[in-house]
Tab-separated table of C-alpha atoms in Angstrom:
chain	number	residue	atom	x	y	z
A	1	MET	CA	223.452	193.845	42.442
A	2	GLU	CA	222.564	190.151	42.158
A	3	LYS	CA	226.227	189.175	42.556
A	4	GLY	CA	226.239	191.254	45.715
A	5	ILE	CA	223.176	189.389	46.992
A	6	GLU	CA	224.892	186.061	46.260
A	7	LYS	CA	227.930	187.163	48.271
A	8	LEU	CA	225.600	188.359	51.017
A	9	ASP	CA	223.973	184.930	51.169
A	10	ASP	CA	227.413	183.340	51.461
A	11	ILE	CA	228.216	185.565	54.451
A	12	ILE	CA	224.870	184.798	56.102
A	13	ASN	CA	225.312	181.060	55.531
A	14	SER	CA	228.748	181.201	57.142
A	15	LYS	CA	227.144	182.782	60.219
A	16	LEU	CA	224.467	180.083	60.323
A	17	MET	CA	227.107	177.360	60.285
A	18	LYS	CA	227.891	178.356	63.869
A	19	LEU	CA	224.613	176.576	64.684
A	20	LYS	CA	225.519	173.274	63.020
A	21	GLU	CA	225.817	171.517	66.374
A	22	THR	CA	222.190	172.430	67.102
A	23	PRO	CA	220.271	171.065	64.085
A	24	ALA	CA	216.879	172.419	65.174
A	25	LEU	CA	218.186	175.996	65.342
A	26	LEU	CA	219.978	175.631	62.032
A	27	SER	CA	216.857	174.253	60.338
A	28	MET	CA	214.644	177.065	61.634
A	29	THR	CA	217.008	179.850	60.647
A	30	GLU	CA	217.624	178.346	57.206
A	31	HIS	CA	213.871	177.962	56.696
A	32	GLN	CA	213.308	181.615	57.560
A	33	LEU	CA	216.158	182.983	55.481
A	34	LYS	CA	215.530	180.975	52.341
A	35	ARG	CA	212.121	182.634	51.962
A	36	THR	CA	213.054	186.284	52.351
A	37	GLY	CA	212.522	187.138	48.693
A	38	SER	CA	213.815	190.566	47.746
A	39	ARG	CA	216.232	191.039	50.693
A	40	MET	CA	214.936	194.589	50.867
A	41	MET	CA	217.091	195.670	53.819
A	42	ALA	CA	220.319	194.387	52.303
A	43	ARG	CA	219.554	195.890	48.906
A	44	MET	CA	219.110	199.289	50.498
A	45	SER	CA	222.521	199.038	52.189
A	46	LEU	CA	224.232	197.867	49.004
A	47	LEU	CA	222.619	200.529	46.819
A	48	VAL	CA	223.579	203.336	49.209
A	49	CYS	CA	227.147	202.083	49.521
A	50	ASN	CA	227.462	201.809	45.744
A	51	ALA	CA	226.107	205.340	45.350
A	52	ILE	CA	228.883	206.736	47.538
A	53	CYS	CA	231.975	204.703	46.684
A	54	GLY	CA	231.180	202.947	43.409
A	55	ASN	CA	230.898	199.380	44.730
A	56	ASN	CA	228.744	197.549	47.245
A	57	GLU	CA	231.181	195.032	48.726
A	58	LYS	CA	232.143	197.245	51.656
A	59	ALA	CA	228.538	197.124	52.876
A	60	LEU	CA	228.130	193.336	52.696
A	61	PRO	CA	229.120	192.510	56.327
A	62	LEU	CA	226.762	195.082	57.879
A	63	ALA	CA	224.034	194.226	55.376
A	64	ALA	CA	224.286	190.578	56.449
A	65	ALA	CA	223.967	191.560	60.108
A	66	MET	CA	220.899	193.670	59.303
A	67	GLU	CA	219.292	190.787	57.397
A	68	LEU	CA	219.777	188.549	60.432
A	69	PHE	CA	218.147	191.148	62.686
A	70	HIS	CA	215.316	191.761	60.231
A	71	ASN	CA	214.508	188.065	60.053
A	72	PHE	CA	214.664	187.746	63.834
A	73	SER	CA	211.985	190.447	63.959
A	74	LEU	CA	209.894	188.651	61.322
A	75	ILE	CA	209.969	185.369	63.272
A	76	HIS	CA	208.798	187.105	66.446
A	77	ASP	CA	206.284	189.230	64.548
A	78	ASP	CA	204.660	186.093	63.130
A	79	ILE	CA	204.499	184.602	66.636
A	80	ILE	CA	202.917	187.714	68.134
A	81	ASP	CA	200.394	188.076	65.301
A	82	GLU	CA	199.875	184.299	65.011
A	83	ASP	CA	200.412	184.600	61.260
A	84	GLU	CA	200.666	181.070	59.930
A	85	LEU	CA	202.148	182.112	56.597
A	86	ARG	CA	205.189	184.128	55.620
A	87	ARG	CA	205.440	184.652	51.868
A	88	GLY	CA	202.996	181.836	51.237
A	89	GLN	CA	204.866	179.221	53.295
A	90	GLU	CA	204.595	178.056	56.880
A	91	ALA	CA	205.883	180.522	59.439
A	92	VAL	CA	208.653	179.183	61.674
A	93	TRP	CA	206.369	178.970	64.718
A	94	LYS	CA	203.738	177.062	62.745
A	95	LYS	CA	206.278	174.509	61.559
A	96	TRP	CA	208.309	174.061	64.770
A	97	GLY	CA	205.998	175.378	67.500
A	98	MET	CA	206.073	178.661	69.406
A	99	GLN	CA	208.630	177.658	72.039
A	100	LYS	CA	211.283	176.649	69.526
A	101	ALA	CA	210.447	179.588	67.273
A	102	ILE	CA	211.043	182.060	70.118
A	103	VAL	CA	214.448	180.502	70.749
A	104	GLY	CA	215.179	180.465	67.014
A	105	GLY	CA	214.362	184.153	66.711
A	106	ASP	CA	216.463	185.017	69.761
A	107	CYS	CA	219.328	183.054	68.263
A	108	MET	CA	219.158	185.136	65.082
A	109	LEU	CA	219.297	188.297	67.193
A	110	SER	CA	222.464	187.029	68.885
A	111	LEU	CA	223.975	186.224	65.479
A	112	ALA	CA	223.127	189.745	64.309
A	113	TYR	CA	224.877	191.276	67.328
A	114	GLN	CA	227.916	189.055	66.884
A	115	SER	CA	228.051	189.965	63.205
A	116	MET	CA	228.030	193.664	64.095
A	117	ILE	CA	230.825	193.110	66.618
A	118	ASP	CA	232.878	191.158	64.065
A	119	VAL	CA	232.579	194.034	61.589
A	120	VAL	CA	233.655	196.786	63.971
A	121	LYS	CA	236.543	194.654	65.243
A	122	GLU	CA	237.769	194.281	61.682
A	123	TRP	CA	237.409	197.998	61.006
A	124	GLY	CA	239.382	198.913	64.103
A	125	MET	CA	238.179	202.534	64.009
A	126	LEU	CA	236.969	203.303	67.510
A	127	GLU	CA	234.750	206.300	66.753
A	128	VAL	CA	233.051	204.694	63.744
A	129	SER	CA	232.675	201.384	65.581
A	130	ARG	CA	231.038	203.115	68.536
A	131	LYS	CA	228.643	204.897	66.190
A	132	VAL	CA	227.629	201.635	64.483
A	133	LEU	CA	226.966	199.773	67.733
A	134	GLU	CA	225.076	202.712	69.249
A	135	ALA	CA	222.927	202.988	66.118
A	136	PHE	CA	222.206	199.256	66.160
A	137	ASN	CA	221.250	199.321	69.843
A	138	LEU	CA	218.927	202.251	69.133
A	139	LEU	CA	217.343	200.302	66.263
A	140	VAL	CA	216.692	197.288	68.504
A	141	LYS	CA	215.166	199.542	71.174
A	142	GLU	CA	212.935	201.345	68.668
A	143	VAL	CA	211.692	198.131	67.062
A	144	PHE	CA	210.842	196.644	70.474
A	145	GLU	CA	209.038	199.822	71.541
A	146	GLY	CA	207.158	199.934	68.248
A	147	GLU	CA	206.131	196.296	68.601
A	148	CYS	CA	204.842	196.961	72.114
A	149	MET	CA	202.787	199.881	70.791
A	150	ASP	CA	201.444	197.674	67.998
A	151	ILE	CA	200.265	195.060	70.508
A	152	ASP	CA	198.761	197.682	72.815
A	153	PHE	CA	196.844	199.274	69.937
A	154	GLU	CA	194.968	196.028	69.229
A	155	GLY	CA	192.908	196.561	72.380
A	156	ARG	CA	192.041	200.195	71.628
A	157	VAL	CA	189.603	201.904	69.269
A	158	ASP	CA	190.895	205.418	69.977
A	159	VAL	CA	194.327	205.066	68.345
A	160	SER	CA	195.077	208.273	66.464
A	161	ILE	CA	196.702	208.523	63.052
A	162	LYS	CA	199.619	210.304	64.756
A	163	GLU	CA	200.126	207.387	67.155
A	164	CYS	CA	199.912	204.896	64.309
A	165	LEU	CA	202.525	206.790	62.300
A	166	LYS	CA	204.845	206.877	65.322
A	167	MET	CA	204.558	203.103	65.679
A	168	ILE	CA	205.316	202.623	61.970
A	169	GLU	CA	208.326	204.928	62.193
A	170	MET	CA	209.745	203.046	65.184
A	171	LYS	CA	209.440	199.684	63.452
A	172	SER	CA	209.684	199.968	59.683
A	173	GLY	CA	211.086	203.488	59.442
A	174	ALA	CA	213.886	202.713	61.879
A	175	SER	CA	214.749	199.450	60.108
A	176	VAL	CA	215.056	200.898	56.604
A	177	GLY	CA	216.775	203.973	58.018
A	178	PHE	CA	219.398	201.799	59.683
A	179	SER	CA	219.872	199.830	56.465
A	180	SER	CA	220.640	203.094	54.667
A	181	PHE	CA	222.938	204.087	57.528
A	182	CYS	CA	224.850	200.810	57.126
A	183	GLY	CA	225.460	201.467	53.452
A	184	ALA	CA	226.618	205.036	54.010
A	185	ILE	CA	228.921	204.380	56.950
A	186	SER	CA	230.423	201.313	55.255
A	187	ALA	CA	231.337	203.532	52.305
A	188	GLY	CA	233.165	205.953	54.609
A	189	ALA	CA	230.770	208.866	54.092
A	190	GLU	CA	231.037	211.946	56.284
A	191	ASN	CA	228.503	212.423	59.073
A	192	SER	CA	226.200	214.812	57.212
A	193	ILE	CA	225.855	212.386	54.293
A	194	VAL	CA	225.294	209.422	56.622
A	195	ASN	CA	222.557	211.372	58.393
A	196	SER	CA	220.905	212.368	55.112
A	197	TYR	CA	220.793	208.793	53.824
A	198	THR	CA	219.392	207.668	57.182
A	199	THR	CA	216.633	210.291	56.952
A	200	PHE	CA	215.845	209.145	53.421
A	201	GLY	CA	215.605	205.539	54.607
A	202	ARG	CA	213.345	206.290	57.572
A	203	ASN	CA	210.807	208.103	55.419
A	204	TYR	CA	211.017	205.502	52.679
A	205	GLY	CA	210.443	202.779	55.269
A	206	ILE	CA	207.301	204.501	56.553
A	207	ALA	CA	205.984	204.720	52.992
A	208	LEU	CA	206.777	201.047	52.420
A	209	GLN	CA	204.910	199.922	55.529
A	210	ILE	CA	201.803	201.971	54.788
A	211	LYS	CA	201.777	200.500	51.285
A	212	ASN	CA	202.323	197.007	52.671
A	213	ASP	CA	199.406	197.390	55.100
A	214	LEU	CA	197.242	198.569	52.228
A	215	ILE	CA	198.207	195.543	50.142
A	216	ASP	CA	197.251	193.276	53.062
A	217	MET	CA	193.691	194.572	52.758
A	218	THR	CA	193.425	194.812	48.985
A	219	SER	CA	195.816	192.239	47.453
A	220	PRO	CA	196.935	189.809	50.205
A	221	ASP	CA	198.209	187.211	47.713
A	222	LEU	CA	201.104	189.544	46.890
A	223	ILE	CA	202.545	189.125	50.373
A	224	GLY	CA	201.562	185.501	50.888
A	225	LYS	CA	199.025	186.115	53.649
A	226	GLY	CA	195.394	185.214	54.115
A	227	GLN	CA	192.511	187.477	53.131
A	228	ASN	CA	191.977	190.358	55.602
A	229	SER	CA	194.758	189.041	57.853
A	230	ASP	CA	195.419	192.349	59.634
A	231	ILE	CA	191.700	193.135	59.897
A	232	LYS	CA	190.997	189.811	61.605
A	233	LYS	CA	193.731	190.556	64.136
A	234	ARG	CA	192.368	194.067	64.775
A	235	LYS	CA	195.729	195.579	63.790
A	236	LYS	CA	195.703	199.373	63.836
A	237	THR	CA	197.006	200.509	60.469
A	238	ILE	CA	196.573	203.838	58.693
A	239	PRO	CA	193.353	202.778	56.874
A	240	VAL	CA	191.884	201.535	60.171
A	241	THR	CA	192.734	204.611	62.231
A	242	TYR	CA	191.502	206.918	59.472
A	243	ALA	CA	188.219	205.011	59.166
A	244	LEU	CA	187.629	205.084	62.926
A	245	GLU	CA	188.182	208.851	62.899
A	246	SER	CA	186.115	209.512	59.762
A	247	ALA	CA	183.184	207.077	59.777
A	248	SER	CA	179.818	208.004	61.244
A	249	GLY	CA	176.410	206.505	61.953
A	250	LYS	CA	175.978	202.771	61.423
A	251	ASP	CA	179.363	202.454	59.734
A	252	LEU	CA	181.111	203.769	62.838
A	253	GLU	CA	179.001	201.522	65.075
A	254	LYS	CA	180.034	198.471	63.027
A	255	LEU	CA	183.697	199.439	63.196
A	256	ILE	CA	183.611	200.014	66.952
A	257	ARG	CA	181.759	196.738	67.593
A	258	TYR	CA	184.280	194.865	65.495
A	259	TYR	CA	187.435	196.512	66.810
A	260	GLU	CA	186.285	196.296	70.420
A	261	LYS	CA	186.058	192.532	69.780
A	262	ARG	CA	182.383	192.502	70.645
A	263	GLN	CA	181.607	190.993	67.266
A	264	ASP	CA	183.556	188.568	65.095
A	265	GLU	CA	181.001	188.462	62.337
A	266	GLY	CA	180.970	190.939	59.504
A	267	VAL	CA	184.710	190.987	58.812
A	268	CYS	CA	183.965	191.044	55.085
A	269	GLU	CA	182.045	194.306	55.533
A	270	ILE	CA	185.002	196.152	57.046
A	271	PRO	CA	186.949	196.735	53.789
A	272	ASN	CA	183.759	198.078	52.204
A	273	ILE	CA	183.449	200.646	54.988
A	274	PHE	CA	187.108	201.595	54.553
A	275	LYS	CA	186.521	202.154	50.852
A	276	LYS	CA	183.318	204.100	51.485
A	277	VAL	CA	184.943	206.587	53.883
A	278	GLY	CA	188.050	206.980	51.719
A	279	ALA	CA	190.460	205.147	54.041
A	280	PHE	CA	192.265	203.329	51.231
A	281	LYS	CA	192.657	206.551	49.264
A	282	TYR	CA	193.953	208.340	52.357
A	283	ALA	CA	196.524	205.595	52.988
A	284	GLU	CA	197.692	205.764	49.364
A	285	GLU	CA	198.108	209.519	49.691
A	286	MET	CA	199.973	209.122	52.983
A	287	ALA	CA	202.339	206.545	51.473
A	288	SER	CA	202.935	208.828	48.492
A	289	MET	CA	203.637	211.766	50.796
A	290	TYR	CA	206.303	209.918	52.786
A	291	LYS	CA	207.816	208.544	49.605
A	292	SER	CA	207.947	212.089	48.232
A	293	ILE	CA	209.712	213.292	51.402
A	294	ALA	CA	212.217	210.459	51.016
A	295	MET	CA	212.828	211.199	47.346
A	296	THR	CA	213.309	214.916	48.059
A	297	GLU	CA	215.993	214.011	50.606
A	298	LEU	CA	217.631	211.695	48.088
A	299	LYS	CA	217.549	214.419	45.439
A	300	GLU	CA	219.304	216.815	47.824
A	301	ILE	CA	221.972	214.183	48.488
A	302	GLY	CA	222.461	213.958	44.726
A	303	LYS	CA	223.723	217.547	44.707
A	304	VAL	CA	226.734	216.327	46.709
A	305	VAL	CA	227.004	212.658	45.730
A	306	LYS	CA	227.162	212.915	41.949
A	307	SER	CA	227.660	209.349	40.774
A	308	GLU	CA	226.076	206.753	38.533
A	309	GLY	CA	225.364	204.728	41.664
A	310	GLN	CA	223.388	207.612	43.143
A	311	LYS	CA	221.369	207.884	39.939
A	312	CYS	CA	220.714	204.132	40.107
A	313	LEU	CA	219.539	204.395	43.725
A	314	TYR	CA	217.246	207.302	42.882
A	315	GLN	CA	215.732	205.540	39.876
A	316	THR	CA	215.234	202.317	41.833
A	317	ALA	CA	213.598	204.049	44.796
A	318	ALA	CA	211.450	206.254	42.563
A	319	GLY	CA	210.270	203.381	40.387
A	320	ASP	CA	208.250	201.344	42.849
A	321	PHE	CA	207.972	200.353	46.492
A	322	ASN	CA	210.144	197.284	46.200
A	323	MET	CA	213.895	197.243	45.757
A	324	GLY	CA	213.876	193.681	44.442
A	325	ASN	CA	210.989	193.827	41.956
A	326	THR	CA	209.358	190.879	43.730
A	327	PRO	CA	206.300	190.767	46.007
A	328	LEU	CA	206.806	192.770	49.179
A	329	ASP	CA	208.226	190.950	52.179
A	330	PHE	CA	208.606	193.905	54.404
A	331	LYS	CA	206.455	193.885	57.504
A	332	VAL	CA	208.392	194.165	60.755
């Protein structure tokens, strides 16, 4: 796997060299990409491809394109949320300013699209190429819609758990689902298998994001962010929406005052209320449920795809919430 990641980095670096005549863009994109840690999206593509055809090299070009898109979304996400840190280091916007960071993120999106086009041109299979580009366009649309929902939710205290889950599915679920799709279609799998791996990825991605949001509130050092980062920004995550639906009396009054932005004091009390009403426990259970759904799908695939690679994918996904065994760098 690590050799595959090294080859992936070589492909990504070759794409970045197209920016060498614009040093500022090259510096920003290199800064973002050198800090991506586990390369979760790429690992998913490579593991799925290996499960189907016994090697991961066929998935490298699409995995590289997905990494470029994922990091575009991270740059813009940090701008929108005004997060100054990404994995413990300065976010691109903090280091270069918001205007340049927006352009840098947009540039990575264009590189991702061009990378996708380069792949399908090389494949030369019209039907498969059309499917890849349509799936990528759908991913971009879903992530943008999910981000818009995320922003809109910050000004509301009546966001339901159902709405929150839909937002998570459109951002994180869609991203991990597409990564799985890339691995399966690169390996030449038939449509039913491609669809099954995509379903696995979407549910696994939802579980990952719920877990990541929980870590933000309980162990922020693991993801290189400040204490209570999402709480301070009034982000609507599963623990927050559950607490707003479940709290009562003075606890509910405190939550409403805080999340309606009528009060900036008392941020340290919010996690205590979440714990008191069982919001953290509920989020853990929700993450476990979606992971279980994902693993059930993967187990069903194993009845058809009977390979050592499939066993490796299952064991890796079942073992923890992080394909790279490093602190999570997942939020999109």
